[in-house]
Amino acid sequence: MSHRIFFALVLLLSAQPLLHAESAEEKGRAIAAESIARDSGWGDMMAEMQMILRNKQGEESLREIHMQSLEQENDGDKSLTVFDKPLDVKGTAFLSFSHAVGADDQWLYLPALKRVKRISSRNKSGPFMGSEFAYEDLSSFELEKYTYKYIKDETMNEQECFVVEQYPVDKNSGYTRRVVWIDKQEYRVQRAEFYDRKNSELKTLSYSGYKQYLNRYWRPDQMDMVNHQTGKSTELRWMNYQFGNGLSEADFNKNSLKRAH
């Protein structure tokens, strides 16, 4: 055996423990943890949004929305979403308290009925206001909500990405798994595929137009959710992101739902 081959073999054998030091599950979780860590510390945020609903024939309906969210130090985020237009949904408001562990708390205020409706955890897979987003899609991403598995590296949106499977812990989830592309440079989600309870591909969510705020936090200008089983889609166009608005927990309670409009 030549010295060159011998040394190559020694290097290969010595590298083996390193190759197996981190399992696919550990790596998947570490990628998710890094993504969360890079988007922590923003405090509060306000933004405006256009929601465009498209049916299978491509016919569109437009809704205008404003929203605000508050970061929680030891729990998931709080968010308040209010519909401004058109008239038939004006004043409808959605309040969500995401939790790292356990079911989220969510309420919907319907101005026509003048009542606040609590969203049952069993109904979290239902569509939000006729869109292709489910109630559970509107929750902040928390590490403990999923278990993980790193699958491979792949290019998406001209970005080198980790591809990670995420398996919901909550038995009431409408999904068996999500497959997520997270870019290696900034740990931003570029794409997510959702698989239903039969493990069939249900929806794809694409993110585009990322911009950086406060020299640290990345937010997309557009999110497109396509339902492969119905042919419907929902496009979200985000505008006027503002951070550091002085929001407090008093801005996120059931009374604020009724005041919101």
C-alpha atoms as an extended CHARMM CRD file, in Angstrom:
* protein
*
       261  EXT
         1         1  MET       CA              0.0000000000        0.0000000000        0.0000000000  PROA      1               0.0000000000
         2         2  SER       CA              1.4400000000        3.3760000000       -0.9820000000  PROA      2               0.0000000000
         3         3  HSD       CA              1.9300000000        6.0770000000        1.6650000000  PROA      3               0.0000000000
         4         4  ARG       CA             -0.6100000000        8.2790000000       -0.1600000000  PROA      4               0.0000000000
         5         5  ILE       CA             -3.3450000000        5.6520000000       -0.0420000000  PROA      5               0.0000000000
         6         6  PHE       CA             -2.4690000000        4.8070000000        3.5750000000  PROA      6               0.0000000000
         7         7  PHE       CA             -2.7710000000        8.4230000000        4.7290000000  PROA      7               0.0000000000
         8         8  ALA       CA             -6.0060000000        8.8760000000        2.7660000000  PROA      8               0.0000000000
         9         9  LEU       CA             -7.4260000000        5.8180000000        4.5420000000  PROA      9               0.0000000000
        10        10  VAL       CA             -6.3150000000        7.1230000000        7.9490000000  PROA      10              0.0000000000
        11        11  LEU       CA             -7.9650000000       10.5060000000        7.2670000000  PROA      11              0.0000000000
        12        12  LEU       CA            -11.1860000000        8.8140000000        6.1340000000  PROA      12              0.0000000000
        13        13  LEU       CA            -11.3700000000        6.5980000000        9.2090000000  PROA      13              0.0000000000
        14        14  SER       CA            -10.5680000000        9.4680000000       11.5830000000  PROA      14              0.0000000000
        15        15  ALA       CA            -13.3520000000       11.5470000000        9.9890000000  PROA      15              0.0000000000
        16        16  GLN       CA            -16.0140000000        8.8860000000       10.5340000000  PROA      16              0.0000000000
        17        17  PRO       CA            -17.0000000000        9.9650000000       14.1070000000  PROA      17              0.0000000000
        18        18  LEU       CA            -17.3970000000       13.5500000000       12.8940000000  PROA      18              0.0000000000
        19        19  LEU       CA            -19.7010000000       12.5020000000       10.0640000000  PROA      19              0.0000000000
        20        20  HSD       CA            -22.0140000000       10.7980000000       12.5510000000  PROA      20              0.0000000000
        21        21  ALA       CA            -21.6630000000       13.2630000000       15.4050000000  PROA      21              0.0000000000
        22        22  GLU       CA            -24.9300000000       14.9660000000       14.5040000000  PROA      22              0.0000000000
        23        23  SER       CA            -28.0130000000       12.9960000000       13.4510000000  PROA      23              0.0000000000
        24        24  ALA       CA            -30.4350000000       14.2280000000       10.7750000000  PROA      24              0.0000000000
        25        25  GLU       CA            -32.9120000000       14.9750000000       13.5720000000  PROA      25              0.0000000000
        26        26  GLU       CA            -30.3740000000       16.9800000000       15.5730000000  PROA      26              0.0000000000
        27        27  LYS       CA            -29.2490000000       18.9150000000       12.5160000000  PROA      27              0.0000000000
        28        28  GLY       CA            -32.8450000000       19.7140000000       11.5290000000  PROA      28              0.0000000000
        29        29  ARG       CA            -33.5960000000       21.0300000000       14.9960000000  PROA      29              0.0000000000
        30        30  ALA       CA            -30.3530000000       23.0470000000       15.1020000000  PROA      30              0.0000000000
        31        31  ILE       CA            -31.2330000000       24.7370000000       11.7810000000  PROA      31              0.0000000000
        32        32  ALA       CA            -34.7000000000       25.6580000000       13.0990000000  PROA      32              0.0000000000
        33        33  ALA       CA            -33.1990000000       26.9640000000       16.3570000000  PROA      33              0.0000000000
        34        34  GLU       CA            -30.7520000000       29.1620000000       14.4430000000  PROA      34              0.0000000000
        35        35  SER       CA            -33.5740000000       30.5440000000       12.2880000000  PROA      35              0.0000000000
        36        36  ILE       CA            -35.5140000000       31.5170000000       15.4240000000  PROA      36              0.0000000000
        37        37  ALA       CA            -32.4210000000       32.9660000000       17.1400000000  PROA      37              0.0000000000
        38        38  ARG       CA            -31.7090000000       35.2550000000       14.1830000000  PROA      38              0.0000000000
        39        39  ASP       CA            -35.2500000000       36.6270000000       14.2890000000  PROA      39              0.0000000000
        40        40  SER       CA            -35.4280000000       37.2960000000       18.0270000000  PROA      40              0.0000000000
        41        41  GLY       CA            -35.4070000000       40.6910000000       19.7370000000  PROA      41              0.0000000000
        42        42  TRP       CA            -37.5320000000       42.8130000000       17.3630000000  PROA      42              0.0000000000
        43        43  GLY       CA            -40.0260000000       43.6980000000       20.1220000000  PROA      43              0.0000000000
        44        44  ASP       CA            -43.1470000000       44.7610000000       18.2500000000  PROA      44              0.0000000000
        45        45  MET       CA            -44.1790000000       45.2420000000       14.6380000000  PROA      45              0.0000000000
        46        46  MET       CA            -46.9710000000       46.8240000000       12.6140000000  PROA      46              0.0000000000
        47        47  ALA       CA            -47.6410000000       46.2920000000        8.9010000000  PROA      47              0.0000000000
        48        48  GLU       CA            -50.2740000000       46.6040000000        6.1830000000  PROA      48              0.0000000000
        49        49  MET       CA            -51.2750000000       43.8110000000        3.8680000000  PROA      49              0.0000000000
        50        50  GLN       CA            -53.2750000000       43.0680000000        0.7630000000  PROA      50              0.0000000000
        51        51  MET       CA            -54.8280000000       39.5940000000        0.6370000000  PROA      51              0.0000000000
        52        52  ILE       CA            -55.7390000000       38.4270000000       -2.8640000000  PROA      52              0.0000000000
        53        53  LEU       CA            -57.9490000000       35.3480000000       -3.0790000000  PROA      53              0.0000000000
        54        54  ARG       CA            -58.0060000000       33.4610000000       -6.4010000000  PROA      54              0.0000000000
        55        55  ASN       CA            -60.3890000000       30.6440000000       -7.2920000000  PROA      55              0.0000000000
        56        56  LYS       CA            -59.6220000000       27.7780000000       -9.6700000000  PROA      56              0.0000000000
        57        57  GLN       CA            -60.6990000000       29.9110000000      -12.6510000000  PROA      57              0.0000000000
        58        58  GLY       CA            -58.3040000000       32.7050000000      -11.6400000000  PROA      58              0.0000000000
        59        59  GLU       CA            -61.0190000000       35.1350000000      -10.5230000000  PROA      59              0.0000000000
        60        60  GLU       CA            -59.7360000000       37.4700000000       -7.8080000000  PROA      60              0.0000000000
        61        61  SER       CA            -61.0920000000       39.1960000000       -4.7350000000  PROA      61              0.0000000000
        62        62  LEU       CA            -59.0360000000       41.7410000000       -2.7930000000  PROA      62              0.0000000000
        63        63  ARG       CA            -58.9710000000       42.4150000000        0.9440000000  PROA      63              0.0000000000
        64        64  GLU       CA            -57.0240000000       45.1220000000        2.7610000000  PROA      64              0.0000000000
        65        65  ILE       CA            -55.7070000000       44.3850000000        6.2340000000  PROA      65              0.0000000000
        66        66  HSD       CA            -53.5800000000       45.9220000000        8.9550000000  PROA      66              0.0000000000
        67        67  MET       CA            -51.8510000000       43.8940000000       11.6200000000  PROA      67              0.0000000000
        68        68  GLN       CA            -49.6420000000       44.2080000000       14.6500000000  PROA      68              0.0000000000
        69        69  SER       CA            -47.6010000000       41.7310000000       16.6420000000  PROA      69              0.0000000000
        70        70  LEU       CA            -45.7820000000       41.6220000000       19.9540000000  PROA      70              0.0000000000
        71        71  GLU       CA            -42.8260000000       39.4010000000       20.7700000000  PROA      71              0.0000000000
        72        72  GLN       CA            -43.0250000000       37.4350000000       24.0210000000  PROA      72              0.0000000000
        73        73  GLU       CA            -39.8230000000       36.5900000000       25.8520000000  PROA      73              0.0000000000
        74        74  ASN       CA            -40.7870000000       33.1470000000       27.1190000000  PROA      74              0.0000000000
        75        75  ASP       CA            -43.6680000000       32.2310000000       24.8190000000  PROA      75              0.0000000000
        76        76  GLY       CA            -44.9550000000       32.6020000000       21.2740000000  PROA      76              0.0000000000
        77        77  ASP       CA            -45.8910000000       35.9600000000       19.7250000000  PROA      77              0.0000000000
        78        78  LYS       CA            -49.1850000000       37.8010000000       20.1170000000  PROA      78              0.0000000000
        79        79  SER       CA            -50.7850000000       39.1670000000       16.9530000000  PROA      79              0.0000000000
        80        80  LEU       CA            -53.8810000000       41.1570000000       15.9830000000  PROA      80              0.0000000000
        81        81  THR       CA            -55.1150000000       41.1610000000       12.3710000000  PROA      81              0.0000000000
        82        82  VAL       CA            -57.9090000000       43.5490000000       11.2900000000  PROA      82              0.0000000000
        83        83  PHE       CA            -59.7670000000       43.6700000000        7.9690000000  PROA      83              0.0000000000
        84        84  ASP       CA            -60.3280000000       47.1920000000        6.5600000000  PROA      84              0.0000000000
        85        85  LYS       CA            -61.8330000000       46.4240000000        3.1240000000  PROA      85              0.0000000000
        86        86  PRO       CA            -64.1440000000       45.4250000000        1.4980000000  PROA      86              0.0000000000
        87        87  LEU       CA            -67.2220000000       46.4970000000        3.4010000000  PROA      87              0.0000000000
        88        88  ASP       CA            -68.5670000000       42.9750000000        3.9970000000  PROA      88              0.0000000000
        89        89  VAL       CA            -65.5240000000       42.0300000000        6.1060000000  PROA      89              0.0000000000
        90        90  LYS       CA            -64.5830000000       45.4730000000        7.4870000000  PROA      90              0.0000000000
        91        91  GLY       CA            -63.9450000000       45.3460000000       11.2400000000  PROA      91              0.0000000000
        92        92  THR       CA            -63.4490000000       41.5750000000       11.3290000000  PROA      92              0.0000000000
        93        93  ALA       CA            -60.5210000000       41.0040000000       13.6850000000  PROA      93              0.0000000000
        94        94  PHE       CA            -58.3910000000       37.9850000000       14.5460000000  PROA      94              0.0000000000
        95        95  LEU       CA            -56.3860000000       37.7080000000       17.7750000000  PROA      95              0.0000000000
        96        96  SER       CA            -53.7700000000       34.9960000000       18.2280000000  PROA      96              0.0000000000
        97        97  PHE       CA            -51.6120000000       34.0710000000       21.2230000000  PROA      97              0.0000000000
        98        98  SER       CA            -49.0320000000       31.5710000000       19.9970000000  PROA      98              0.0000000000
        99        99  HSD       CA            -47.5570000000       29.1850000000       22.5410000000  PROA      99              0.0000000000
       100       100  ALA       CA            -44.2880000000       27.2950000000       22.4150000000  PROA      100             0.0000000000
       101       101  VAL       CA            -45.9420000000       24.3300000000       24.1360000000  PROA      101             0.0000000000
       102       102  GLY       CA            -49.6360000000       23.4360000000       23.9930000000  PROA      102             0.0000000000
       103       103  ALA       CA            -52.4940000000       24.7120000000       21.8460000000  PROA      103             0.0000000000
       104       104  ASP       CA            -52.5320000000       28.3480000000       20.7200000000  PROA      104             0.0000000000
       105       105  ASP       CA            -55.3050000000       30.6930000000       21.9070000000  PROA      105             0.0000000000
       106       106  GLN       CA            -57.1620000000       32.2780000000       18.9830000000  PROA      106             0.0000000000
       107       107  TRP       CA            -60.2960000000       34.4170000000       18.7130000000  PROA      107             0.0000000000
       108       108  LEU       CA            -62.2580000000       35.9130000000       15.8090000000  PROA      108             0.0000000000
       109       109  TYR       CA            -64.4320000000       39.0120000000       16.1590000000  PROA      109             0.0000000000
       110       110  LEU       CA            -67.3580000000       39.1700000000       13.7050000000  PROA      110             0.0000000000
       111       111  PRO       CA            -68.7980000000       42.7270000000       13.6790000000  PROA      111             0.0000000000
       112       112  ALA       CA            -72.0870000000       41.6910000000       12.0340000000  PROA      112             0.0000000000
       113       113  LEU       CA            -72.8000000000       39.4380000000       15.0270000000  PROA      113             0.0000000000
       114       114  LYS       CA            -71.0360000000       41.7240000000       17.5300000000  PROA      114             0.0000000000
       115       115  ARG       CA            -69.5090000000       38.6940000000       19.1470000000  PROA      115             0.0000000000
       116       116  VAL       CA            -66.0900000000       37.1590000000       19.7640000000  PROA      116             0.0000000000
       117       117  LYS       CA            -65.7590000000       33.5510000000       18.6620000000  PROA      117             0.0000000000
       118       118  ARG       CA            -63.0240000000       31.3750000000       20.1290000000  PROA      118             0.0000000000
       119       119  ILE       CA            -61.2940000000       29.1260000000       17.5910000000  PROA      119             0.0000000000
       120       120  SER       CA            -61.2450000000       25.5880000000       18.9470000000  PROA      120             0.0000000000
       121       121  SER       CA            -57.9220000000       23.7800000000       18.7270000000  PROA      121             0.0000000000
       122       122  ARG       CA            -59.8130000000       21.0690000000       16.8260000000  PROA      122             0.0000000000
       123       123  ASN       CA            -60.7230000000       23.6270000000       14.1430000000  PROA      123             0.0000000000
       124       124  LYS       CA            -57.2060000000       25.0050000000       13.6780000000  PROA      124             0.0000000000
       125       125  SER       CA            -56.8640000000       23.2530000000       10.3100000000  PROA      125             0.0000000000
       126       126  GLY       CA            -59.8860000000       25.1510000000        8.9670000000  PROA      126             0.0000000000
       127       127  PRO       CA            -59.4950000000       27.9880000000        6.4110000000  PROA      127             0.0000000000
       128       128  PHE       CA            -58.9340000000       31.5140000000        7.6960000000  PROA      128             0.0000000000
       129       129  MET       CA            -61.5250000000       33.9230000000        6.2270000000  PROA      129             0.0000000000
       130       130  GLY       CA            -61.9470000000       31.8750000000        3.0370000000  PROA      130             0.0000000000
       131       131  SER       CA            -58.2100000000       31.9430000000        2.2690000000  PROA      131             0.0000000000
       132       132  GLU       CA            -55.8110000000       29.0560000000        1.6490000000  PROA      132             0.0000000000
       133       133  PHE       CA            -54.1420000000       29.8030000000        4.9930000000  PROA      133             0.0000000000
       134       134  ALA       CA            -55.3530000000       27.6780000000        7.9040000000  PROA      134             0.0000000000
       135       135  TYR       CA            -55.6400000000       29.1060000000       11.4050000000  PROA      135             0.0000000000
       136       136  GLU       CA            -52.5710000000       27.1160000000       12.4100000000  PROA      136             0.0000000000
       137       137  ASP       CA            -50.5540000000       28.7680000000        9.6240000000  PROA      137             0.0000000000
       138       138  LEU       CA            -51.0540000000       32.1270000000       11.3670000000  PROA      138             0.0000000000
       139       139  SER       CA            -49.2360000000       31.0610000000       14.5060000000  PROA      139             0.0000000000
       140       140  SER       CA            -45.6670000000       32.2060000000       15.1480000000  PROA      140             0.0000000000
       141       141  PHE       CA            -43.0200000000       29.5670000000       14.5070000000  PROA      141             0.0000000000
       142       142  GLU       CA            -41.8840000000       28.0360000000       17.8070000000  PROA      142             0.0000000000
       143       143  LEU       CA            -39.2020000000       25.3730000000       18.1820000000  PROA      143             0.0000000000
       144       144  GLU       CA            -41.2150000000       23.0190000000       20.4000000000  PROA      144             0.0000000000
       145       145  LYS       CA            -44.1770000000       22.8700000000       17.9980000000  PROA      145             0.0000000000
       146       146  TYR       CA            -42.3360000000       20.3790000000       15.7730000000  PROA      146             0.0000000000
       147       147  THR       CA            -39.8380000000       17.5730000000       15.6110000000  PROA      147             0.0000000000
       148       148  TYR       CA            -37.2940000000       17.8100000000       12.8070000000  PROA      148             0.0000000000
       149       149  LYS       CA            -35.2670000000       15.9580000000       10.2220000000  PROA      149             0.0000000000
       150       150  TYR       CA            -32.6270000000       17.4280000000        7.9190000000  PROA      150             0.0000000000
       151       151  ILE       CA            -33.0580000000       15.9570000000        4.4180000000  PROA      151             0.0000000000
       152       152  LYS       CA            -30.5420000000       17.5280000000        2.0350000000  PROA      152             0.0000000000
       153       153  ASP       CA            -29.0710000000       20.7330000000        0.6190000000  PROA      153             0.0000000000
       154       154  GLU       CA            -30.7510000000       22.2470000000       -2.4360000000  PROA      154             0.0000000000
       155       155  THR       CA            -30.8240000000       25.5520000000       -4.3330000000  PROA      155             0.0000000000
       156       156  MET       CA            -34.1070000000       27.4890000000       -4.1040000000  PROA      156             0.0000000000
       157       157  ASN       CA            -34.6870000000       31.0820000000       -5.3220000000  PROA      157             0.0000000000
       158       158  GLU       CA            -30.9820000000       31.1920000000       -6.2830000000  PROA      158             0.0000000000
       159       159  GLN       CA            -30.0960000000       30.5630000000       -2.6290000000  PROA      159             0.0000000000
       160       160  GLU       CA            -28.2390000000       27.5800000000       -1.2150000000  PROA      160             0.0000000000
       161       161  CYS       CA            -30.7350000000       26.0630000000        1.2400000000  PROA      161             0.0000000000
       162       162  PHE       CA            -31.1170000000       23.4280000000        3.9010000000  PROA      162             0.0000000000
       163       163  VAL       CA            -34.1830000000       21.2450000000        3.2900000000  PROA      163             0.0000000000
       164       164  VAL       CA            -35.7770000000       20.1930000000        6.5950000000  PROA      164             0.0000000000
       165       165  GLU       CA            -38.8860000000       18.1740000000        7.3660000000  PROA      165             0.0000000000
       166       166  GLN       CA            -40.9510000000       19.4430000000       10.3000000000  PROA      166             0.0000000000
       167       167  TYR       CA            -43.4910000000       17.1730000000       12.0040000000  PROA      167             0.0000000000
       168       168  PRO       CA            -46.2170000000       18.8940000000       14.0780000000  PROA      168             0.0000000000
       169       169  VAL       CA            -46.4010000000       17.7810000000       17.6920000000  PROA      169             0.0000000000
       170       170  ASP       CA            -50.0610000000       18.8140000000       18.0630000000  PROA      170             0.0000000000
       171       171  LYS       CA            -52.3970000000       15.9260000000       17.2370000000  PROA      171             0.0000000000
       172       172  ASN       CA            -55.0150000000       18.4390000000       16.0060000000  PROA      172             0.0000000000
       173       173  SER       CA            -52.7480000000       19.7350000000       13.2590000000  PROA      173             0.0000000000
       174       174  GLY       CA            -54.0830000000       19.3870000000        9.7280000000  PROA      174             0.0000000000
       175       175  TYR       CA            -50.6370000000       18.3010000000        8.5510000000  PROA      175             0.0000000000
       176       176  THR       CA            -48.4890000000       15.1940000000        8.8540000000  PROA      176             0.0000000000
       177       177  ARG       CA            -45.4120000000       17.2370000000        7.9290000000  PROA      177             0.0000000000
       178       178  ARG       CA            -43.9940000000       20.3540000000        6.3290000000  PROA      178             0.0000000000
       179       179  VAL       CA            -40.9420000000       20.3960000000        4.0840000000  PROA      179             0.0000000000
       180       180  VAL       CA            -39.1290000000       23.7260000000        4.4480000000  PROA      180             0.0000000000
       181       181  TRP       CA            -36.3030000000       25.3310000000        2.4460000000  PROA      181             0.0000000000
       182       182  ILE       CA            -34.1780000000       27.6340000000        4.6700000000  PROA      182             0.0000000000
       183       183  ASP       CA            -31.3680000000       29.6080000000        3.0630000000  PROA      183             0.0000000000
       184       184  LYS       CA            -27.9130000000       29.0400000000        4.4890000000  PROA      184             0.0000000000
       185       185  GLN       CA            -26.8570000000       32.6830000000        4.4340000000  PROA      185             0.0000000000
       186       186  GLU       CA            -29.6220000000       34.3240000000        6.4830000000  PROA      186             0.0000000000
       187       187  TYR       CA            -31.7480000000       31.3580000000        7.6770000000  PROA      187             0.0000000000
       188       188  ARG       CA            -34.9150000000       32.7180000000        6.0000000000  PROA      188             0.0000000000
       189       189  VAL       CA            -37.7100000000       30.4150000000        4.8510000000  PROA      189             0.0000000000
       190       190  GLN       CA            -37.8110000000       30.4250000000        1.0380000000  PROA      190             0.0000000000
       191       191  ARG       CA            -40.4870000000       27.7840000000        0.5040000000  PROA      191             0.0000000000
       192       192  ALA       CA            -42.6770000000       25.4270000000        2.5150000000  PROA      192             0.0000000000
       193       193  GLU       CA            -44.6520000000       22.3920000000        1.3330000000  PROA      193             0.0000000000
       194       194  PHE       CA            -47.5680000000       21.1470000000        3.4410000000  PROA      194             0.0000000000
       195       195  TYR       CA            -48.7380000000       17.5270000000        3.4880000000  PROA      195             0.0000000000
       196       196  ASP       CA            -52.2380000000       16.6050000000        4.7030000000  PROA      196             0.0000000000
       197       197  ARG       CA            -53.2630000000       13.8840000000        7.1680000000  PROA      197             0.0000000000
       198       198  LYS       CA            -53.0660000000       11.3020000000        4.3700000000  PROA      198             0.0000000000
       199       199  ASN       CA            -49.5110000000       12.5050000000        3.6540000000  PROA      199             0.0000000000
       200       200  SER       CA            -50.5490000000       13.8510000000        0.2290000000  PROA      200             0.0000000000
       201       201  GLU       CA            -49.1590000000       17.1900000000       -0.9180000000  PROA      201             0.0000000000
       202       202  LEU       CA            -51.7290000000       19.8300000000       -0.0100000000  PROA      202             0.0000000000
       203       203  LYS       CA            -50.2220000000       23.3090000000       -0.3340000000  PROA      203             0.0000000000
       204       204  THR       CA            -47.0480000000       25.1800000000       -1.1960000000  PROA      204             0.0000000000
       205       205  LEU       CA            -46.0850000000       28.5250000000        0.3640000000  PROA      205             0.0000000000
       206       206  SER       CA            -43.4830000000       30.6400000000       -1.4680000000  PROA      206             0.0000000000
       207       207  TYR       CA            -41.7250000000       33.6880000000        0.0100000000  PROA      207             0.0000000000
       208       208  SER       CA            -40.2350000000       36.4950000000       -2.0950000000  PROA      208             0.0000000000
       209       209  GLY       CA            -38.9430000000       40.0670000000       -1.9460000000  PROA      209             0.0000000000
       210       210  TYR       CA            -37.1500000000       39.8090000000        1.4000000000  PROA      210             0.0000000000
       211       211  LYS       CA            -35.9590000000       43.1200000000        2.8350000000  PROA      211             0.0000000000
       212       212  GLN       CA            -33.9290000000       43.7590000000        5.9780000000  PROA      212             0.0000000000
       213       213  TYR       CA            -35.1780000000       46.0080000000        8.7940000000  PROA      213             0.0000000000
       214       214  LEU       CA            -33.2350000000       47.4640000000       11.7220000000  PROA      214             0.0000000000
       215       215  ASN       CA            -30.1070000000       46.0710000000       10.0240000000  PROA      215             0.0000000000
       216       216  ARG       CA            -31.0500000000       42.6170000000       11.2470000000  PROA      216             0.0000000000
       217       217  TYR       CA            -34.5930000000       41.3300000000       10.6900000000  PROA      217             0.0000000000
       218       218  TRP       CA            -35.7500000000       40.0040000000        7.3280000000  PROA      218             0.0000000000
       219       219  ARG       CA            -39.3720000000       40.2210000000        6.1610000000  PROA      219             0.0000000000
       220       220  PRO       CA            -40.8830000000       39.1800000000        2.8000000000  PROA      220             0.0000000000
       221       221  ASP       CA            -42.8330000000       41.5500000000        0.5750000000  PROA      221             0.0000000000
       222       222  GLN       CA            -44.9140000000       38.6830000000       -0.7550000000  PROA      222             0.0000000000
       223       223  MET       CA            -46.1660000000       35.2490000000        0.2870000000  PROA      223             0.0000000000
       224       224  ASP       CA            -48.0240000000       32.9560000000       -2.1310000000  PROA      224             0.0000000000
       225       225  MET       CA            -50.0010000000       29.9570000000       -0.8660000000  PROA      225             0.0000000000
       226       226  VAL       CA            -51.1840000000       27.5310000000       -3.5670000000  PROA      226             0.0000000000
       227       227  ASN       CA            -53.6150000000       24.7100000000       -2.7920000000  PROA      227             0.0000000000
       228       228  HSD       CA            -52.7590000000       21.8360000000       -5.1340000000  PROA      228             0.0000000000
       229       229  GLN       CA            -55.9250000000       19.9020000000       -4.3090000000  PROA      229             0.0000000000
       230       230  THR       CA            -58.4610000000       22.6730000000       -5.0230000000  PROA      230             0.0000000000
       231       231  GLY       CA            -56.5840000000       24.8770000000       -7.5040000000  PROA      231             0.0000000000
       232       232  LYS       CA            -57.1990000000       27.9370000000       -5.3130000000  PROA      232             0.0000000000
       233       233  SER       CA            -54.5010000000       30.3180000000       -4.1110000000  PROA      233             0.0000000000
       234       234  THR       CA            -53.9760000000       33.2410000000       -1.7380000000  PROA      234             0.0000000000
       235       235  GLU       CA            -51.3850000000       35.9740000000       -2.2110000000  PROA      235             0.0000000000
       236       236  LEU       CA            -50.2700000000       38.2320000000        0.6360000000  PROA      236             0.0000000000
       237       237  ARG       CA            -48.5660000000       41.5110000000       -0.2430000000  PROA      237             0.0000000000
       238       238  TRP       CA            -46.8950000000       43.1410000000        2.7510000000  PROA      238             0.0000000000
       239       239  MET       CA            -46.2700000000       46.8990000000        3.0440000000  PROA      239             0.0000000000
       240       240  ASN       CA            -45.1070000000       49.5310000000        5.5370000000  PROA      240             0.0000000000
       241       241  TYR       CA            -43.3930000000       47.3300000000        8.0970000000  PROA      241             0.0000000000
       242       242  GLN       CA            -42.7560000000       49.3860000000       11.2470000000  PROA      242             0.0000000000
       243       243  PHE       CA            -40.8540000000       48.2820000000       14.3370000000  PROA      243             0.0000000000
       244       244  GLY       CA            -40.5890000000       49.7710000000       17.8300000000  PROA      244             0.0000000000
       245       245  ASN       CA            -44.1260000000       51.1500000000       18.0540000000  PROA      245             0.0000000000
       246       246  GLY       CA            -44.3910000000       50.9200000000       21.8380000000  PROA      246             0.0000000000
       247       247  LEU       CA            -47.0890000000       48.2470000000       21.7730000000  PROA      247             0.0000000000
       248       248  SER       CA            -47.8890000000       46.4200000000       25.0020000000  PROA      248             0.0000000000
       249       249  GLU       CA            -49.9720000000       43.4420000000       26.1080000000  PROA      249             0.0000000000
       250       250  ALA       CA            -52.9030000000       45.8470000000       26.6170000000  PROA      250             0.0000000000
       251       251  ASP       CA            -53.0640000000       46.1330000000       22.8190000000  PROA      251             0.0000000000
       252       252  PHE       CA            -53.6730000000       42.4070000000       22.5160000000  PROA      252             0.0000000000
       253       253  ASN       CA            -56.7730000000       41.2900000000       24.3960000000  PROA      253             0.0000000000
       254       254  LYS       CA            -60.3870000000       40.4500000000       23.5850000000  PROA      254             0.0000000000
       255       255  ASN       CA            -61.4660000000       44.0580000000       24.1830000000  PROA      255             0.0000000000
       256       256  SER       CA            -58.9260000000       45.2130000000       21.5900000000  PROA      256             0.0000000000
       257       257  LEU       CA            -60.7130000000       42.9350000000       19.0830000000  PROA      257             0.0000000000
       258       258  LYS       CA            -63.8790000000       45.0500000000       19.3450000000  PROA      258             0.0000000000
       259       259  ARG       CA            -61.9650000000       48.3500000000       19.3510000000  PROA      259             0.0000000000
       260       260  ALA       CA            -59.8130000000       47.4190000000       16.3840000000  PROA      260             0.0000000000
       261       261  HSD       CA            -62.1340000000       48.6650000000       13.6310000000  PROA      261             0.0000000000
